[in-house]
Amino acid sequence: MASDQENSQDANAPNDTSEKEITRGITIMKSIIRDRDKAVTYNVNWNADNQLIGSNAAKLASYIGTLVRMHIPITATRWSNKELGSAKDKIWTEILRSFNIEDTTTRKKYILQLVGKRHRGWRTFLTNKYLKDKEIFFVEYDPEYPVKYAIFITEEEWVAFVAQRRDENFKKVSATNRERASNPTYAYKKGRLGYARLEEKILDETKSDATSLPPHVLWKEARVGKDGTVRDDVQHIYDECETLSQSISTAEDQENRSVLSRALNVPEYPGRVRGKGHGCTPTSLYKNPRRRNPSNQEVMETLQALQAQVLQLQKDNERYRCMEKCSSQLKETSEKASINCQNKFPEGISSCQLYLSSPTYRLVGKGKVHNTSGDLLHHRPLPDGHLKVSVDVVLDKDALLPIPDIVSETTLLRDAIGSFVAWPLDLIFIDDEVFAQGSQQLSQKIGSRQKNKRDLPVTSLPKKRSFVPRYQISLETLVDSSDMATAGAIRLLDMEEDIFGYSCTETIGKEDLEHIFRHQELGVGVIHTYIRFLYDNFMRGNDQLSNRFRFVSSSLVNKALICREPDSCREYLVKRFMASSTNNLYLWPYNSGCHWLLLAIHPLKEVVYFLNSIDGEWTNYPDMKQLVDTSIKVFRSQRQARVPRTKSSNITWIKVQCPLQRNGIDCGYFVMRFMREIINMNQIEIPITYFDEYKCAHYTRLQLEQIKEELCQYFIKKRLISI
């Protein structure tokens, strides 16, 4: 670093200074002052990202340090304090006298940010030098006044500074920051060079015509040691960035998280670009101007355009209603169309697969087809060539409905989960393909499935231990011998008010049992039946457990209902929370459309435990999170709780490191086992690393089979299936 320094040794050095320590004088940059008196100024250069580079950049940085010590008191704790305005202007004026820098708002902002960094560094240096011992712990005795820096610090300022640093709150913050910085995962190894000058050095050495380098390239080079070796974990992050950069556009990189932040799996902070250093912002890097608020004229033009679109949609809606009316009139006059029961499908309710033919022929979801005589859809006759279908599982989140639902204004399949829609006949396929073929053919078909049903894409059973799912086999035998062997057969299970806060009846169909036997994706009926099992076998008669754990109905609060009827979902949650005592943990199996996860909510402590077996974040489910946060705030208001202002909008979400699934099927089984283990541990607080008694990376197939065995045993015990 180009600077003139006083090399004379200070006579007032601390007594404990080692003889081997090389002392240095105070940096006051006399050469710059002498050149300034001679009207000599220094040129500085800026790179494409508006960062300081060039031979004089280091000189300017050192000079800024001198000006900070001269004009900013060490007792200044907040850089944004308006009382420092005159001192900042003085420093800016002094810099302009010696360096050729444009006197613009952008340049001044950049320089004053550097000034603030130097001021924080100056205060940190004094703390480490005089207030801490060699182990970086605060000393108990009163530190001596640093006579060496008497030209910058008065004795009164020093006493006030020591008092600030000895404050207990500051010590806690200092200890936290020291711990965080003590062992970085990817250590920076370029000293005071900085990203901007590192980039300049690389471009000069490679004689490249480029004006800048990608952030992940600089990030990697900044972690290369003097021996030139690159650690494997650093190289892995770099390789992942290279892969991501091929699939993420610049616009997406700017609007969301950068490639480097994605690879590191860390949050992106506003106003900065990771891997580019001080002064580089998203605006300067991506060369996109900051969005401005629209003018009144632009707002009115947008409003008029929206009104025109609404008018056109109303016309299209009216035209569709007229066509539908004409179609229904034709049905009434046609003897063939007077009954909606189609011969192609078995009569009643059957599990089915839903396909679309445009833009490609593909499977988009699963549900149940309702093929009953005179069936209506939202009090209207079904369109020709369509049947009424209830949507249970969505496999293509972007799939459109064949016919948009005018009543609920739904156009996407994922928004129709739990509701009825019209689906073309030729795009519906019955899962079991069981028609009226006679009991012998049905038994043969089930028998053939019995041989192959264990060959599934899930964790295999332990080879050393023979496991026989006797309750599953027994239940399947009962099903084959009862009326449940026919498609569309159902059983009803009463759910007491204590379970979900209201009394209801759960419907269990043949296809729900087949899902258990075949180890397929589970519907809400199976999940709720297992909740009834937990209530009957663990909580009934046990006041401690029944008063501690409660459940939220997945039928009343799910992805589809949150989008269509958020107010009713919120009212139900608040009503459930209002019934809580001091220590209540609410277990809510949440269906996002094609995936089950578990929320454990403590409304009084305002804590939400997030258990996701695919290792996703709660930010991936914004509608769900907003509903939970809003419900807790309404609950807080209704019980007139006093919450500190700093916490008024801060509801704690905790991601539990629970076991993870290794396929796309097991999520429902994982959620059931999560609930069982939480209740079995009888703890309101769930450890972040999950319970030690059940901690593992993945559940084995045997652990999931145990849950299925409990379910099947419960079906048999309740005599839901009888011959």
XYZ file of C-alpha atoms in Angstrom:
723
model
C 0.000 0.000 0.000
C 1.472 3.289 -1.124
C 1.656 5.549 1.995
C 4.197 7.566 4.011
C 4.348 6.502 7.618
C 6.182 7.626 10.714
C 8.661 4.913 11.560
C 9.707 6.238 14.952
C 8.888 3.877 17.816
C 6.308 5.129 20.305
C 7.664 5.579 23.800
C 4.237 5.072 25.331
C 3.632 1.521 24.091
C 1.724 -0.837 26.446
C 3.836 -2.549 29.102
C 2.900 -6.080 27.956
C 4.158 -5.521 24.406
C 6.468 -8.342 23.354
C 10.068 -7.476 22.497
C 9.601 -9.170 19.133
C 6.610 -6.990 18.241
C 7.361 -4.578 15.438
C 5.853 -1.235 16.420
C 4.737 1.330 13.898
C 3.918 4.974 14.052
C 0.676 6.719 13.305
C -0.404 6.820 9.683
C -1.166 10.445 8.786
C -0.307 10.358 5.053
C 2.095 13.320 5.053
C 2.898 12.807 1.386
C -0.717 13.530 0.395
C -0.751 16.676 2.540
C 2.510 17.900 1.000
C 1.219 17.232 -2.529
C -2.054 18.945 -1.683
C -0.158 22.081 -0.633
C 1.597 21.937 -4.013
C -1.776 21.627 -5.806
C -0.935 18.058 -6.860
C -3.925 15.723 -7.079
C -4.229 11.987 -7.620
C -6.301 10.260 -10.286
C -8.479 7.295 -9.312
C -10.085 4.711 -11.574
C -13.459 2.968 -11.411
C -14.349 -0.425 -12.824
C -17.517 -1.402 -14.690
C -19.292 -2.017 -11.376
C -18.440 1.484 -10.029
C -15.794 0.229 -7.596
C -12.441 1.877 -6.841
C -9.449 0.311 -8.599
C -6.030 1.406 -9.812
C -2.734 2.243 -8.168
C -4.151 5.095 -6.091
C -7.108 3.150 -4.670
C -5.051 1.852 -1.726
C -3.616 5.317 -1.110
C -7.131 6.763 -0.936
C -8.240 4.015 1.440
C -5.363 4.787 3.821
C -6.025 8.507 3.634
C -9.686 7.892 4.495
C -8.516 6.075 7.632
C -6.490 9.129 8.666
C -9.444 11.485 8.081
C -11.732 9.224 10.096
C -9.439 9.315 13.119
C -9.169 13.099 12.841
C -12.828 14.052 12.367
C -15.092 11.248 13.695
C -15.133 10.695 17.492
C -14.703 7.125 18.672
C -17.858 7.503 20.788
C -20.060 7.750 17.661
C -22.054 4.503 17.651
C -24.540 5.141 14.834
C -23.132 6.089 11.453
C -26.551 7.390 10.370
C -26.576 9.947 13.210
C -27.396 13.371 11.740
C -24.913 15.000 14.138
C -22.115 13.475 12.049
C -23.297 15.291 8.909
C -20.844 18.175 9.172
C -17.928 15.824 9.844
C -18.846 13.695 6.819
C -19.007 16.798 4.602
C -15.609 17.891 5.913
C -14.083 14.501 5.037
C -15.650 14.554 1.567
C -14.236 18.067 0.957
C -10.746 17.013 2.079
C -10.822 14.008 -0.265
C -11.878 16.154 -3.232
C -8.901 18.470 -2.572
C -6.427 15.612 -3.104
C -8.177 13.152 -5.441
C -9.832 13.674 -8.802
C -13.319 12.313 -8.071
C -16.565 13.506 -9.620
C -18.554 15.514 -7.086
C -21.732 13.489 -7.588
C -24.208 11.903 -5.214
C -23.232 8.394 -6.339
C -19.506 8.923 -5.782
C -20.060 10.668 -2.446
C -22.289 7.847 -1.225
C -19.643 5.262 -2.176
C -16.814 7.159 -0.445
C -18.806 7.842 2.732
C -19.675 4.163 2.948
C -15.930 3.479 2.889
C -15.520 6.109 5.598
C -18.079 4.298 7.745
C -16.249 0.986 7.287
C -12.937 2.582 8.317
C -14.589 4.098 11.399
C -15.927 0.710 12.489
C -12.518 -0.821 11.873
C -10.841 1.921 13.954
C -13.141 1.278 16.922
C -12.630 -2.485 16.589
C -8.827 -2.015 16.547
C -8.925 0.010 19.777
C -11.138 -2.590 21.440
C -8.921 -5.535 20.518
C -5.702 -3.671 21.296
C -6.527 -2.123 24.679
C -9.707 -3.693 26.057
C -9.049 -7.397 25.367
C -6.332 -9.849 26.308
C -4.397 -12.143 23.975
C -7.263 -14.674 24.017
C -9.607 -11.887 22.740
C -11.556 -11.720 26.014
C -12.428 -8.436 27.735
C -10.003 -7.540 30.540
C -11.334 -6.873 34.035
C -8.961 -4.018 34.921
C -9.293 -0.443 33.657
C -7.288 -0.064 30.447
C -4.730 2.707 30.249
C -5.378 5.764 28.136
C -3.681 5.242 24.700
C -1.255 8.149 24.743
C -0.013 7.117 21.301
C -3.304 8.304 19.771
C -3.717 11.387 21.954
C -3.905 13.622 18.871
C -7.110 11.785 17.883
C -8.670 10.788 21.230
C -9.278 12.922 24.333
C -9.291 11.352 27.782
C -13.036 12.073 28.154
C -13.763 10.295 24.856
C -11.679 7.326 25.960
C -13.565 6.934 29.256
C -16.908 7.086 27.405
C -15.693 4.621 24.763
C -14.542 2.104 27.413
C -17.941 2.349 29.121
C -19.691 1.658 25.816
C -17.584 -1.392 25.106
C -18.054 -2.804 28.609
C -21.818 -2.734 28.314
C -23.235 -6.265 28.731
C -25.362 -6.007 25.591
C -22.317 -5.079 23.535
C -20.340 -7.965 25.024
C -23.059 -10.419 23.988
C -23.100 -9.058 20.444
C -19.302 -9.136 20.336
C -19.186 -12.747 21.506
C -21.795 -13.775 18.940
C -19.943 -12.078 16.086
C -16.612 -13.512 17.229
C -18.066 -17.025 17.305
C -19.619 -16.589 13.867
C -16.394 -15.319 12.311
C -14.034 -17.694 14.119
C -14.426 -20.631 11.761
C -15.857 -19.625 8.361
C -16.863 -22.469 6.075
C -15.157 -20.913 3.058
C -12.393 -18.650 4.324
C -11.408 -15.511 2.366
C -7.631 -15.610 1.685
C -6.740 -12.347 -0.071
C -6.138 -10.114 2.931
C -6.796 -6.408 2.209
C -6.817 -6.833 -1.547
C -10.606 -6.841 -1.866
C -12.791 -8.199 -4.660
C -12.471 -5.117 -6.907
C -8.673 -5.082 -6.981
C -8.599 -8.889 -7.182
C -10.729 -8.664 -10.315
C -8.420 -5.984 -11.719
C -5.379 -8.176 -11.012
C -6.935 -11.240 -12.713
C -7.933 -9.248 -15.803
C -4.442 -7.736 -16.067
C -2.679 -11.076 -15.685
C -4.897 -12.827 -18.224
C -4.837 -9.811 -20.584
C -8.586 -10.261 -20.982
C -10.779 -7.839 -22.905
C -13.602 -8.382 -20.411
C -14.570 -5.509 -18.123
C -15.785 -7.663 -15.222
C -15.967 -11.260 -13.999
C -18.965 -13.250 -12.708
C -19.360 -13.187 -8.910
C -18.788 -16.927 -8.492
C -15.470 -16.709 -10.381
C -14.222 -13.979 -8.039
C -15.575 -15.865 -5.026
C -13.535 -18.920 -5.960
C -10.323 -16.956 -6.687
C -10.647 -15.135 -3.341
C -10.416 -18.530 -1.589
C -7.267 -19.755 -3.319
C -4.280 -19.805 -0.957
C -0.701 -18.783 -1.681
C 0.129 -22.313 -2.820
C -2.519 -22.037 -5.557
C -4.541 -25.056 -4.419
C -8.336 -25.025 -4.427
C -10.219 -26.904 -1.731
C -12.671 -29.555 -2.931
C -15.681 -27.918 -1.262
C -14.855 -24.557 -2.886
C -14.483 -26.236 -6.283
C -17.821 -28.012 -5.749
C -19.612 -24.682 -5.157
C -17.947 -23.225 -8.255
C -18.998 -26.201 -10.403
C -22.564 -25.935 -9.136
C -22.588 -22.223 -10.022
C -21.423 -23.057 -13.530
C -24.278 -25.539 -13.882
C -26.888 -23.140 -12.493
C -25.713 -20.277 -14.697
C -26.684 -22.323 -17.754
C -30.312 -22.661 -16.610
C -31.042 -19.349 -14.823
C -31.525 -16.162 -16.786
C -30.007 -12.822 -15.766
C -33.448 -11.419 -15.007
C -34.255 -14.335 -12.714
C -30.819 -14.011 -11.116
C -31.557 -10.362 -10.320
C -35.155 -10.706 -9.201
C -34.646 -13.686 -6.875
C -31.319 -15.054 -5.607
C -28.025 -14.967 -7.427
C -26.390 -18.117 -8.737
C -23.756 -17.972 -5.986
C -26.353 -17.578 -3.212
C -28.315 -20.517 -4.606
C -25.239 -22.749 -4.675
C -24.261 -21.731 -1.136
C -27.905 -22.061 -0.011
C -27.796 -18.750 1.852
C -30.197 -15.786 1.766
C -29.619 -12.807 -0.495
C -29.289 -9.426 1.186
C -30.702 -6.269 -0.436
C -28.332 -3.669 -1.855
C -25.323 -5.965 -2.273
C -24.007 -8.646 -4.590
C -22.296 -11.640 -3.011
C -18.809 -12.200 -4.437
C -18.338 -8.663 -5.853
C -17.298 -6.641 -2.820
C -18.059 -3.147 -1.526
C -19.926 -0.757 -3.785
C -21.390 -3.250 -6.251
C -25.193 -3.296 -6.176
C -27.766 -5.268 -8.187
C -28.586 -2.073 -10.078
C -24.979 -1.423 -11.116
C -24.274 -5.080 -11.911
C -27.348 -5.832 -14.017
C -27.537 -2.328 -15.542
C -31.270 -2.159 -14.888
C -32.702 1.088 -13.509
C -34.531 0.988 -10.215
C -38.261 0.641 -10.613
C -40.122 3.887 -10.049
C -43.671 4.372 -8.859
C -46.110 4.859 -11.748
C -47.619 8.290 -12.366
C -51.322 8.997 -11.916
C -51.801 8.932 -15.676
C -50.135 5.519 -15.948
C -52.294 4.185 -13.116
C -55.454 5.405 -14.868
C -54.358 3.847 -18.173
C -53.685 0.527 -16.447
C -57.056 0.710 -14.693
C -58.872 1.370 -17.975
C -57.103 -1.580 -19.603
C -58.122 -3.850 -16.705
C -61.715 -2.635 -16.919
C -61.755 -3.480 -20.622
C -60.424 -6.967 -19.863
C -63.086 -7.481 -17.168
C -65.815 -6.365 -19.602
C -64.535 -8.820 -22.216
C -64.437 -11.632 -19.653
C -68.022 -10.845 -18.654
C -69.099 -11.068 -22.287
C -67.277 -14.390 -22.712
C -68.854 -15.650 -19.497
C -72.339 -14.729 -20.693
C -71.695 -16.419 -24.033
C -70.535 -19.567 -22.239
C -73.649 -19.574 -20.031
C -75.886 -19.319 -23.118
C -74.068 -22.237 -24.772
C -74.349 -24.257 -21.569
C -78.086 -23.511 -21.345
C -78.641 -24.645 -24.928
C -76.643 -27.797 -24.237
C -78.737 -28.602 -21.146
C -81.952 -28.104 -23.131
C -80.725 -30.562 -25.749
C -79.971 -33.071 -22.995
C -83.524 -32.859 -21.680
C -84.940 -33.719 -25.117
C -82.545 -36.568 -25.701
C -83.478 -39.893 -24.165
C -79.891 -41.086 -24.413
C -78.498 -38.092 -22.564
C -81.152 -37.985 -19.887
C -79.001 -40.142 -17.635
C -75.350 -39.218 -17.039
C -74.327 -42.720 -16.005
C -71.828 -43.823 -18.661
C -71.497 -47.496 -19.598
C -67.722 -47.141 -20.031
C -67.177 -46.659 -16.297
C -68.405 -48.656 -13.300
C -71.387 -47.155 -11.542
C -70.678 -45.276 -8.342
C -67.418 -43.740 -7.107
C -64.122 -45.081 -8.446
C -60.478 -44.087 -8.047
C -59.110 -42.757 -11.330
C -56.182 -41.154 -13.126
C -56.629 -37.841 -14.927
C -54.895 -37.099 -18.236
C -54.628 -34.105 -20.564
C -53.945 -34.265 -24.292
C -52.617 -30.730 -24.860
C -49.903 -29.598 -25.374
C -48.712 -33.180 -24.764
C -50.516 -36.322 -23.688
C -49.636 -36.797 -20.014
C -50.854 -37.825 -16.562
C -51.636 -34.684 -14.531
C -53.465 -35.910 -11.426
C -55.444 -38.482 -9.510
C -58.913 -38.391 -8.007
C -62.296 -40.077 -7.946
C -64.812 -40.246 -10.770
C -68.469 -39.979 -9.718
C -70.553 -41.895 -12.245
C -74.084 -41.685 -10.856
C -77.431 -41.142 -12.534
C -78.555 -37.542 -12.891
C -75.393 -36.180 -11.261
C -74.974 -32.381 -11.376
C -71.908 -30.155 -11.142
C -72.509 -27.051 -9.030
C -76.283 -27.450 -9.588
C -75.774 -27.562 -13.369
C -75.911 -30.459 -15.830
C -72.554 -31.865 -16.896
C -71.326 -30.928 -20.399
C -71.615 -33.635 -23.059
C -68.798 -36.161 -22.991
C -67.745 -35.280 -19.427
C -68.029 -36.832 -15.977
C -67.850 -35.334 -12.511
C -64.442 -35.812 -10.896
C -63.069 -34.912 -7.443
C -59.366 -33.994 -7.496
C -57.164 -35.552 -4.776
C -53.562 -35.382 -6.021
C -51.899 -33.064 -8.560
C -48.854 -34.347 -10.456
C -48.447 -31.392 -12.851
C -48.685 -28.126 -10.920
C -49.054 -26.043 -14.096
C -51.830 -28.148 -15.635
C -54.992 -26.277 -16.671
C -58.509 -27.559 -16.110
C -60.179 -28.877 -19.304
C -63.171 -26.638 -18.485
C -62.540 -23.695 -16.117
C -64.773 -23.672 -13.039
C -66.906 -20.544 -13.459
C -68.360 -20.705 -9.956
C -65.029 -20.640 -8.106
C -63.137 -18.907 -10.965
C -60.593 -21.726 -10.947
C -58.448 -22.369 -14.024
C -55.533 -24.419 -12.618
C -55.822 -28.043 -11.569
C -53.804 -27.446 -8.389
C -56.432 -24.950 -7.192
C -59.216 -27.540 -7.584
C -57.919 -30.004 -4.978
C -60.797 -31.130 -2.775
C -63.475 -29.863 -5.179
C -65.433 -31.230 -8.152
C -64.694 -30.484 -11.812
C -65.862 -31.758 -15.194
C -63.378 -34.019 -17.014
C -63.518 -35.471 -20.569
C -64.497 -39.144 -20.731
C -61.611 -40.122 -22.976
C -59.064 -38.659 -20.531
C -60.279 -40.562 -17.438
C -58.808 -43.963 -16.618
C -60.021 -46.118 -13.758
C -57.147 -47.159 -11.469
C -58.329 -50.702 -10.866
C -59.987 -51.175 -14.246
C -62.538 -53.271 -12.327
C -65.898 -53.543 -14.022
C -68.701 -55.974 -13.342
C -66.701 -59.079 -14.222
C -67.835 -61.369 -11.417
C -66.320 -62.205 -8.074
C -64.042 -64.929 -9.479
C -62.323 -62.575 -11.948
C -61.987 -59.954 -9.208
C -60.338 -62.463 -6.863
C -57.933 -63.515 -9.623
C -57.005 -59.900 -10.279
C -56.417 -59.162 -6.613
C -54.454 -62.397 -6.319
C -52.138 -61.389 -9.142
C -51.589 -58.028 -7.479
C -50.784 -59.798 -4.220
C -47.712 -61.355 -5.882
C -46.318 -58.065 -7.197
C -47.510 -55.425 -4.763
C -44.338 -55.561 -2.610
C -42.148 -54.692 -5.582
C -42.313 -50.934 -4.942
C -39.938 -47.974 -5.372
C -39.382 -47.496 -1.643
C -36.885 -48.527 0.981
C -36.662 -52.334 1.006
C -37.359 -54.379 4.111
C -34.433 -55.647 6.208
C -33.153 -58.953 4.867
C -31.993 -60.242 8.224
C -35.387 -59.904 9.856
C -38.467 -61.513 8.392
C -41.430 -59.158 8.517
C -44.936 -60.379 7.737
C -47.626 -57.673 7.401
C -50.272 -59.953 8.876
C -52.823 -57.220 9.576
C -52.509 -55.923 6.007
C -52.997 -59.440 4.661
C -55.958 -60.015 6.984
C -57.600 -56.741 6.049
C -57.079 -57.348 2.333
C -58.696 -60.776 2.711
C -61.674 -59.149 4.442
C -61.951 -56.534 1.699
C -61.894 -59.206 -1.020
C -64.662 -61.128 0.746
C -66.942 -58.123 1.424
C -68.882 -55.600 -0.582
C -65.786 -53.347 -0.396
C -64.310 -55.472 -3.195
C -66.443 -53.527 -5.693
C -65.375 -50.128 -6.961
C -67.213 -47.207 -5.413
C -67.920 -48.928 -2.065
C -67.331 -46.776 1.012
C -67.283 -46.927 4.814
C -68.064 -44.088 7.228
C -65.963 -43.310 10.318
C -67.355 -40.905 12.937
C -64.912 -38.230 14.104
C -65.707 -36.855 17.563
C -65.759 -33.130 18.248
C -62.693 -33.351 20.493
C -60.523 -34.418 17.551
C -60.942 -31.479 15.132
C -63.155 -29.142 17.139
C -66.304 -30.244 15.328
C -68.063 -33.558 14.794
C -67.928 -34.989 11.288
C -67.917 -38.230 9.323
C -64.857 -39.403 7.390
C -65.413 -41.389 4.190
C -63.132 -44.353 3.489
C -63.326 -45.817 0.000
C -61.983 -49.024 -1.490
C -59.338 -46.998 -3.300
C -58.085 -45.615 0.058
C -57.457 -49.164 1.265
C -55.801 -50.089 -2.041
C -53.426 -47.160 -1.566
C -52.324 -48.683 1.752
C -51.982 -52.204 0.329
C -50.008 -50.973 -2.709
C -47.998 -48.364 -0.765
C -49.241 -45.487 -2.927
C -49.898 -41.780 -2.242
C -52.366 -41.316 0.604
C -55.517 -39.206 0.641
C -56.975 -37.159 3.476
C -59.294 -40.018 4.512
C -56.370 -42.269 5.488
C -54.534 -39.461 7.306
C -57.649 -38.587 9.316
C -58.275 -42.250 10.139
C -54.767 -42.509 11.576
C -55.427 -39.369 13.628
C -58.538 -41.114 15.017
C -56.311 -44.120 15.807
C -53.868 -41.866 17.713
C -56.722 -40.270 19.611
C -58.309 -43.596 20.584
C -55.102 -45.418 21.494
C -52.981 -42.663 23.060
C -55.112 -39.697 24.099
C -58.530 -41.029 25.102
C -58.552 -41.422 28.884
C -55.147 -39.726 29.205
C -55.870 -36.179 30.399
C -52.257 -35.080 30.037
C -51.987 -36.063 26.368
C -55.520 -35.017 25.392
C -55.010 -31.585 26.971
C -51.571 -31.162 25.434
C -52.046 -32.270 21.808
C -54.812 -31.323 19.397
C -55.367 -31.665 15.675
C -56.268 -29.431 12.733
C -58.539 -30.848 10.011
C -56.909 -31.155 6.591
C -60.387 -31.133 5.050
C -61.094 -27.606 6.297
C -57.620 -26.148 5.748
C -55.692 -27.176 2.644
C -54.062 -25.596 -0.393
C -57.267 -25.342 -2.437
C -59.369 -23.852 0.370
C -56.655 -21.398 1.399
C -56.690 -20.000 -2.157
C -60.495 -19.982 -2.518
C -61.776 -19.323 0.997
C -58.931 -17.886 3.125
C -61.340 -16.196 5.561
C -63.084 -19.454 6.499
C -59.708 -21.184 6.940
C -58.505 -18.400 9.223
C -61.745 -18.436 11.255
C -61.432 -22.186 11.804
C -57.790 -21.937 12.941
C -58.510 -19.049 15.309
C -61.470 -20.940 16.771
C -59.234 -23.969 17.365
C -56.550 -21.798 18.974
C -59.071 -20.052 21.244
C -59.902 -23.430 22.772
C -56.256 -23.906 23.785
C -54.951 -24.033 27.329
C -51.514 -22.969 28.537
C -49.639 -25.763 26.740
C -51.315 -26.904 23.534
C -49.522 -28.120 20.442
C -51.689 -28.359 17.329
C -50.696 -31.003 14.782
C -51.764 -30.068 11.262
C -51.070 -32.421 8.302
C -50.942 -29.955 5.405
C -51.508 -31.004 1.790
C -49.870 -28.604 -0.675
C -51.562 -30.249 -3.637
C -49.130 -33.062 -4.323
C -47.226 -33.369 -1.038
C -47.946 -33.905 2.660
C -46.003 -32.101 5.399
C -46.637 -31.508 9.097
C -46.997 -28.267 11.034
C -46.870 -28.329 14.845
C -48.250 -24.999 16.068
C -47.953 -23.597 19.585
C -50.301 -20.564 19.356
C -49.626 -19.174 22.838
C -45.839 -19.172 22.392
C -46.323 -18.165 18.726
C -43.984 -20.925 17.549
C -44.494 -23.038 14.418
C -42.487 -26.253 13.943
C -42.081 -27.141 10.246
C -41.510 -30.840 9.451
C -41.011 -31.506 5.744
C -39.792 -34.922 4.585
C -38.395 -33.508 1.295
C -36.189 -30.898 3.007
C -38.064 -27.911 1.547
C -38.397 -24.479 3.143
C -41.619 -22.947 4.467
C -41.011 -20.075 2.026
C -42.048 -22.520 -0.707
C -45.585 -22.415 0.724
C -46.339 -18.658 1.040
C -50.147 -19.042 1.192
C -49.882 -21.525 4.041
C -47.381 -19.406 5.988
C -49.421 -16.233 5.575
C -52.547 -18.022 6.827
C -50.767 -19.353 9.926
C -49.132 -16.002 10.737
C -52.410 -14.106 10.292
C -54.363 -16.624 12.389
C -51.865 -16.379 15.251
C -52.035 -12.569 15.156
C -55.851 -12.624 15.216
C -55.700 -15.141 18.073
C -53.289 -12.814 19.879
C -55.675 -9.902 19.421
C -58.753 -11.812 20.564
C -57.130 -12.959 23.777
C -55.809 -9.382 24.269
C -52.247 -10.530 24.746
C -49.529 -7.950 25.270
C -46.569 -8.558 23.011
C -43.375 -6.449 22.893
C -43.291 -4.155 19.899
C -40.129 -5.814 18.626
C -41.971 -9.150 18.461
C -45.370 -7.928 17.256
C -44.737 -9.168 13.724
C -42.175 -11.848 14.550
C -43.734 -15.317 14.724
C -41.046 -17.961 15.203
C -40.815 -20.634 12.505
C -38.484 -23.547 13.228
C -37.433 -26.010 10.547
C -37.015 -29.377 12.243
C -34.295 -31.629 10.811
C -36.643 -34.592 10.569
C -36.065 -37.861 8.647
C -36.253 -37.415 4.863
C -37.985 -39.556 2.264
C -36.120 -40.981 -0.729
C -38.967 -41.157 -3.224
C -42.104 -39.284 -4.247
C -44.584 -41.554 -2.459
C -43.797 -41.741 1.256
C -44.745 -38.220 2.428
C -48.120 -39.256 3.904
C -46.577 -42.176 5.800
C -43.830 -39.890 7.143
C -46.414 -37.368 8.413
C -48.319 -40.116 10.259
C -45.115 -41.350 11.905
C -44.118 -37.759 12.828
C -47.433 -37.315 14.675
C -47.066 -40.643 16.462
C -43.527 -39.883 17.650
C -44.400 -36.352 18.808
C -47.318 -37.632 20.892
C -45.270 -40.570 22.168
C -42.505 -38.208 23.360
C -45.140 -36.059 25.139
C -43.147 -32.874 24.565
C -44.506 -29.493 23.507
C -41.114 -28.313 22.243
C -39.683 -30.236 19.296
C -35.855 -30.161 19.091
C -34.471 -28.630 15.905
C -32.486 -31.818 15.296
C -35.583 -33.924 16.102
C -35.950 -36.319 19.027
C -32.830 -38.307 19.871
C -34.932 -41.454 20.335
C -36.169 -41.293 16.711
C -33.343 -39.410 15.006
C -32.294 -40.890 11.654
C -31.588 -39.764 8.113
C -34.429 -41.787 6.571
C -37.177 -44.045 7.834
C -36.711 -47.651 6.781
C -39.406 -49.546 4.924
C -40.010 -51.546 8.120
C -40.749 -48.357 10.085
C -43.336 -47.329 7.490
C -44.833 -50.816 7.392
C -45.369 -50.556 11.158
C -47.563 -47.498 10.603
C -49.555 -49.356 7.941
C -49.949 -52.331 10.281
C -51.382 -50.032 12.969
C -53.845 -48.626 10.459
C -54.978 -52.032 9.224
C -55.291 -53.357 12.760
C -57.436 -50.334 13.624
C -59.730 -50.974 10.626
C -60.202 -54.563 11.782
C -60.697 -53.575 15.431
C -63.362 -50.987 14.533
C -65.098 -53.630 12.378
C -65.229 -51.208 9.489
C -64.881 -54.161 7.120
C -67.151 -57.128 7.749
C -68.135 -60.087 5.624
